[in-house]
Every structure is written in structure tokens, then in C-alpha cells.
mmCIF file of C-alpha atoms in Angstrom:
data_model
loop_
_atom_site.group_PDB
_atom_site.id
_atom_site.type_symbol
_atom_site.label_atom_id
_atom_site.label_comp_id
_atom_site.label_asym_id
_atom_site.label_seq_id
_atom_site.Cartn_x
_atom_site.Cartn_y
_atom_site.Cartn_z
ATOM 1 C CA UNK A 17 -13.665 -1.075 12.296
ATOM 2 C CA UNK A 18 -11.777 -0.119 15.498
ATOM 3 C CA UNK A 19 -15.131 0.389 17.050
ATOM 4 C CA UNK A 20 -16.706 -2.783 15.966
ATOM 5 C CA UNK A 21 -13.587 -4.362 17.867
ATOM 6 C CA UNK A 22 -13.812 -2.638 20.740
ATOM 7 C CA UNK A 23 -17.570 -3.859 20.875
ATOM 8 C CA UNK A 24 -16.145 -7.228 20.344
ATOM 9 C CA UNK A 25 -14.165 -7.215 23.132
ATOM 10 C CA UNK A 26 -16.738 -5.920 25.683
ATOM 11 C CA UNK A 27 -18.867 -8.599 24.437
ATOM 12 C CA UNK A 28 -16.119 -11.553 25.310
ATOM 13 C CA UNK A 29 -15.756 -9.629 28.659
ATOM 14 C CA UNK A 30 -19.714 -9.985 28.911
ATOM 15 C CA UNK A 31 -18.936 -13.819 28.653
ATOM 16 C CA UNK A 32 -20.480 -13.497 25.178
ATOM 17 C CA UNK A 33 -19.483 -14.128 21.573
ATOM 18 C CA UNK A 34 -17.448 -11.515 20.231
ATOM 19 C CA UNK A 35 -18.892 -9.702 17.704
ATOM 20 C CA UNK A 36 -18.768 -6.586 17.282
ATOM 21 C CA UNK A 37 -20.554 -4.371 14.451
ATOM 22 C CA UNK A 38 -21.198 -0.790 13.844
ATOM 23 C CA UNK A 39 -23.504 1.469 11.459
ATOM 24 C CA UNK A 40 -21.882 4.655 10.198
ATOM 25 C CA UNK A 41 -23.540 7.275 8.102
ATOM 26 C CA UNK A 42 -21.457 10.128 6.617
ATOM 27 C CA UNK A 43 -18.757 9.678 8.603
ATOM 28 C CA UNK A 44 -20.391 9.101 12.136
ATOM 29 C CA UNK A 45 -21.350 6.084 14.117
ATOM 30 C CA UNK A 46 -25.197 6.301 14.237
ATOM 31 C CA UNK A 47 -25.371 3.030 15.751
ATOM 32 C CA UNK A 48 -23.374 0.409 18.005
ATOM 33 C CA UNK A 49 -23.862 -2.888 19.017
ATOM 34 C CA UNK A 50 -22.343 -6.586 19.592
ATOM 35 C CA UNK A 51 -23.437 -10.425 19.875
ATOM 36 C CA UNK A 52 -25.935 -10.395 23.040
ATOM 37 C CA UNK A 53 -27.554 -13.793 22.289
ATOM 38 C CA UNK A 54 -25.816 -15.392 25.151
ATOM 39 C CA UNK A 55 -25.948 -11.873 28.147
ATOM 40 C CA UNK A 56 -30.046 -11.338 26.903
ATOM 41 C CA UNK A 57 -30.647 -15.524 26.050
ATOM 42 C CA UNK A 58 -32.313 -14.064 22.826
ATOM 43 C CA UNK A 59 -31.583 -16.523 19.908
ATOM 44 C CA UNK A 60 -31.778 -13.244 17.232
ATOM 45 C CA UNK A 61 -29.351 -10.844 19.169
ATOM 46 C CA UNK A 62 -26.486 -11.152 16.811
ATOM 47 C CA UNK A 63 -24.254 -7.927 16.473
ATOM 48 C CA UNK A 64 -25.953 -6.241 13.552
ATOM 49 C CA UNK A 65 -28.859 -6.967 14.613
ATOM 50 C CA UNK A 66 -28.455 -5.144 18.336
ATOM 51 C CA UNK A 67 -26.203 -2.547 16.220
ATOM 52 C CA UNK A 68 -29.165 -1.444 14.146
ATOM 53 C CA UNK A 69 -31.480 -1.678 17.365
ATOM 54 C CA UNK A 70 -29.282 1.142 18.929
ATOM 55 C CA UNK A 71 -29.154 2.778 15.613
ATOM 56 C CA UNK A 72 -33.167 3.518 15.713
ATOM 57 C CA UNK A 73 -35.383 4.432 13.021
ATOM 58 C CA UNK A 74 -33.181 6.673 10.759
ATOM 59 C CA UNK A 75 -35.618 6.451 7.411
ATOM 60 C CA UNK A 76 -33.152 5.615 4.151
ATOM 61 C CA UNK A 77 -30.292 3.334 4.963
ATOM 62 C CA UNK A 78 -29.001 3.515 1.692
ATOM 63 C CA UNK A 79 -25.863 5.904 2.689
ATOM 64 C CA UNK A 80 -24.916 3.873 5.295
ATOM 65 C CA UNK A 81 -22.097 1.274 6.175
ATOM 66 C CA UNK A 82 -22.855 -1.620 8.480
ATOM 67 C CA UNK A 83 -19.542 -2.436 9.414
ATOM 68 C CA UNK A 84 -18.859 -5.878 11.530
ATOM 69 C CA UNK A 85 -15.990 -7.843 13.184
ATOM 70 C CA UNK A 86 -16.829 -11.026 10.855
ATOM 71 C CA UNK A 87 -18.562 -11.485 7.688
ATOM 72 C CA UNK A 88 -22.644 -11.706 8.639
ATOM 73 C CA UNK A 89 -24.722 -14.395 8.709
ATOM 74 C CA UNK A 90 -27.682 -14.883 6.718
ATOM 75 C CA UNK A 91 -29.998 -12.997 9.550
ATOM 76 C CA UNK A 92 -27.690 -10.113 9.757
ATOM 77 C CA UNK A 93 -26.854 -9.695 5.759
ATOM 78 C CA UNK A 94 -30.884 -10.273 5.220
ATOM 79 C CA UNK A 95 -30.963 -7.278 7.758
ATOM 80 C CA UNK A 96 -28.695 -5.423 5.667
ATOM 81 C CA UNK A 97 -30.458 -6.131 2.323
ATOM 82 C CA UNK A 98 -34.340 -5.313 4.125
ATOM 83 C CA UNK A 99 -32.939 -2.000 4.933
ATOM 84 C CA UNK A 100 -31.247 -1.270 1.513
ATOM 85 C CA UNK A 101 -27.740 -0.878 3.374
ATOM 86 C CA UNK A 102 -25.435 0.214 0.433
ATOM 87 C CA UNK A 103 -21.959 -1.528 1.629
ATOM 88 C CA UNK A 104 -20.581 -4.406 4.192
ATOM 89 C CA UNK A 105 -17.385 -4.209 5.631
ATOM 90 C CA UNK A 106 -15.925 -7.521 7.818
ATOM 91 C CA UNK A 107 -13.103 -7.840 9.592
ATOM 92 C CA UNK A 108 -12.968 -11.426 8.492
ATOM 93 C CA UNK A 109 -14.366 -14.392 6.796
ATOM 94 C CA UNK A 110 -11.877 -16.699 7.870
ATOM 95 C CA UNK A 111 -13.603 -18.375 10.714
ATOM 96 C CA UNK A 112 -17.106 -18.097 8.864
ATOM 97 C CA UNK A 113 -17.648 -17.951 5.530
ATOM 98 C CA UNK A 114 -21.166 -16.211 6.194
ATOM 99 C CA UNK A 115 -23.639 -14.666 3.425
ATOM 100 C CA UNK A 116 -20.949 -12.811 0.886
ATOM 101 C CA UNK A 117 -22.497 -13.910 -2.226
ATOM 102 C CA UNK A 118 -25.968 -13.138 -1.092
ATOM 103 C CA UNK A 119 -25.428 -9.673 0.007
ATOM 104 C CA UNK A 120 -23.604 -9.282 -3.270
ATOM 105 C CA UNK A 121 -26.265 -10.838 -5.056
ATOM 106 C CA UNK A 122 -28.766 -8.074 -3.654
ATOM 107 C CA UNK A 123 -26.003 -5.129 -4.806
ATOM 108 C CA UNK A 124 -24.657 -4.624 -1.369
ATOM 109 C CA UNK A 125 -21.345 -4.034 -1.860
ATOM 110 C CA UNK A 126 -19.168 -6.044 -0.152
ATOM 111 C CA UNK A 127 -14.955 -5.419 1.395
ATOM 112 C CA UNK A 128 -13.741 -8.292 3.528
ATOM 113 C CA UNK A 129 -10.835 -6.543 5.540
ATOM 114 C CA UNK A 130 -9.273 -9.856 6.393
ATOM 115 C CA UNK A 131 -7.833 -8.464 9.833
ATOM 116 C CA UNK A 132 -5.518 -10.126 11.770
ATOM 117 C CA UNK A 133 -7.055 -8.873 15.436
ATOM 118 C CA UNK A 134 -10.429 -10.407 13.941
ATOM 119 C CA UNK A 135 -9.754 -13.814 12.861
ATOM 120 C CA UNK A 136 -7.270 -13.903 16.098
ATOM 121 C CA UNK A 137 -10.040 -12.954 18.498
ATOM 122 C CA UNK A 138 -12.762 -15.251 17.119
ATOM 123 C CA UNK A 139 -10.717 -18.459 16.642
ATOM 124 C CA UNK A 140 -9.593 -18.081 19.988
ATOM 125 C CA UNK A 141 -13.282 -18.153 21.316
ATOM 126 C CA UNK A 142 -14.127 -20.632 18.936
ATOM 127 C CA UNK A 143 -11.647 -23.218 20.067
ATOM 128 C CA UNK A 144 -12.567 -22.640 23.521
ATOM 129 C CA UNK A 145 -16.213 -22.285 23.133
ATOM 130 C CA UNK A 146 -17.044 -24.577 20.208
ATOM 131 C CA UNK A 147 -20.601 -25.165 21.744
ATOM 132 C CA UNK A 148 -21.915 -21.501 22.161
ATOM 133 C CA UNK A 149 -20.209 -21.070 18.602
ATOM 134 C CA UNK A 150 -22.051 -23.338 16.892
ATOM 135 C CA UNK A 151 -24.905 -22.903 18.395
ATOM 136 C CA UNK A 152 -24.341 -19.299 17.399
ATOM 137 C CA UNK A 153 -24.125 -20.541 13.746
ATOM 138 C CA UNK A 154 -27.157 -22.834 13.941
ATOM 139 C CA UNK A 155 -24.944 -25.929 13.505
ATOM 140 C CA UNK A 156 -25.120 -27.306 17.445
#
């Protein structure tokens, strides 16, 4: 999870959301990636999304853990559930609630680290950028 922060952070410093997610696979990052929407204007370029981008084609996911800086969204855990991703870990849910139950509901197992440098981080940018937040979200 440190790295998913870390990507978090160099997305705020991008002007971005920060969001931060990586894909590990027997122990290794394989992949890396954070919220672009706002740096690339590309509506889809959520953290998990660019994460698995920079992952590449890497055949079964199923051994893998997509690990991200706040519970994914409905694009990111349908992401997660295409490519048969085995387990989620968030830093938080706090802030947004995202797609738990339906990542669940598909047999991805699910750990919701509730971190304090998470929920910190991301209410911070919400209060001060409610409009590229919920735009984020879908709820502008």
C-alpha cells in the first residue's frame, strides 16, 4: 500500500486526484499507476485503470492483488472482476463508499485497510476540490 500512496501523492503534485493503486503478483509490483483523468483529460483514467495499463498483458490475473488508495469505483472493481483479480485491498472507504459489495458479490475478496494517511489525503482534496471530485465520481 506504501506504493499506491506514493502514487497518490505524485498524482496531487500532478494537480490531479490522488489516487493511487498498484497490481502485485507474488510478491512484486507488476504494475503502477494513479488517477490521470484530470493531467491526460481522459474521463476513464482512474488509478486502476492506468495501474493495469502499465501492468500490460500478463495472461491469468487470478494471483494477483490490485491494491488502491480508496475503495474502487464501479469502473475500476468491474476492471477487477473482467480480469478475474482474486483480492482488493483499499486504503479507505471512508470518503467513498465505492463497489465493496459488488466485487464481493463476484468472489473478489475484499480488505478495507481503513488508513489514516488515506482518508487524510483524500478528504483534504475533496474539501478543496469538491468539483473535480465529484466530477470524478460522476455526481457533478
Amino acid at each position: 500500500m506504501k506504493c499506491a500512496v506514493e502514487e497518490a501523492e505524485a498524482g496531487l503534485r500532478e494537480g490531479g486526484i490522488p489516487i493511487g493503486s498498484v497490481l502485485v503478483r507474488d510478491g512484486r509490483i507488476i504494475g503502477r499507476g494513479r488517477n490521470r483523468r484530470v493531467q491526460n483529460d481522459d474521463p476513464v483514467l482512474h488509478a486502476e485503470i492506468d495501474c493495469l495499463r502499465n501492468a500490460g498483458r500478463i495472461g491469468s490475473y487470478a494471483e494477483c492483488t490490485l491494491y488502491s488508495t480508496l475503495m474502487p469505483c464501479y469502473l475500476c472493481a468491474g476492471a477487477a472482476v473482467q480480469f478475474g483479480i482474486g483480492k482488493v485491498v483499499a486504503g479507505e472507504s471512508v470518503n467513498f463508499a465505492g463497489a465493496r459489495e459488488f466485487l464481493e458479490s463476484h468472489g473478489v475478496e475484499v480488505l478495507d485497510l481503513d488508513l489514516d494517511v488515506c482518508k487524510a489525503m483524500m478528504g483534504t482534496f475533496i474539501e478543496q476540490h469538491p468539483d473535480l471530485w465529484y466530477e470524478d465520481i460522476g455526481e457533478l
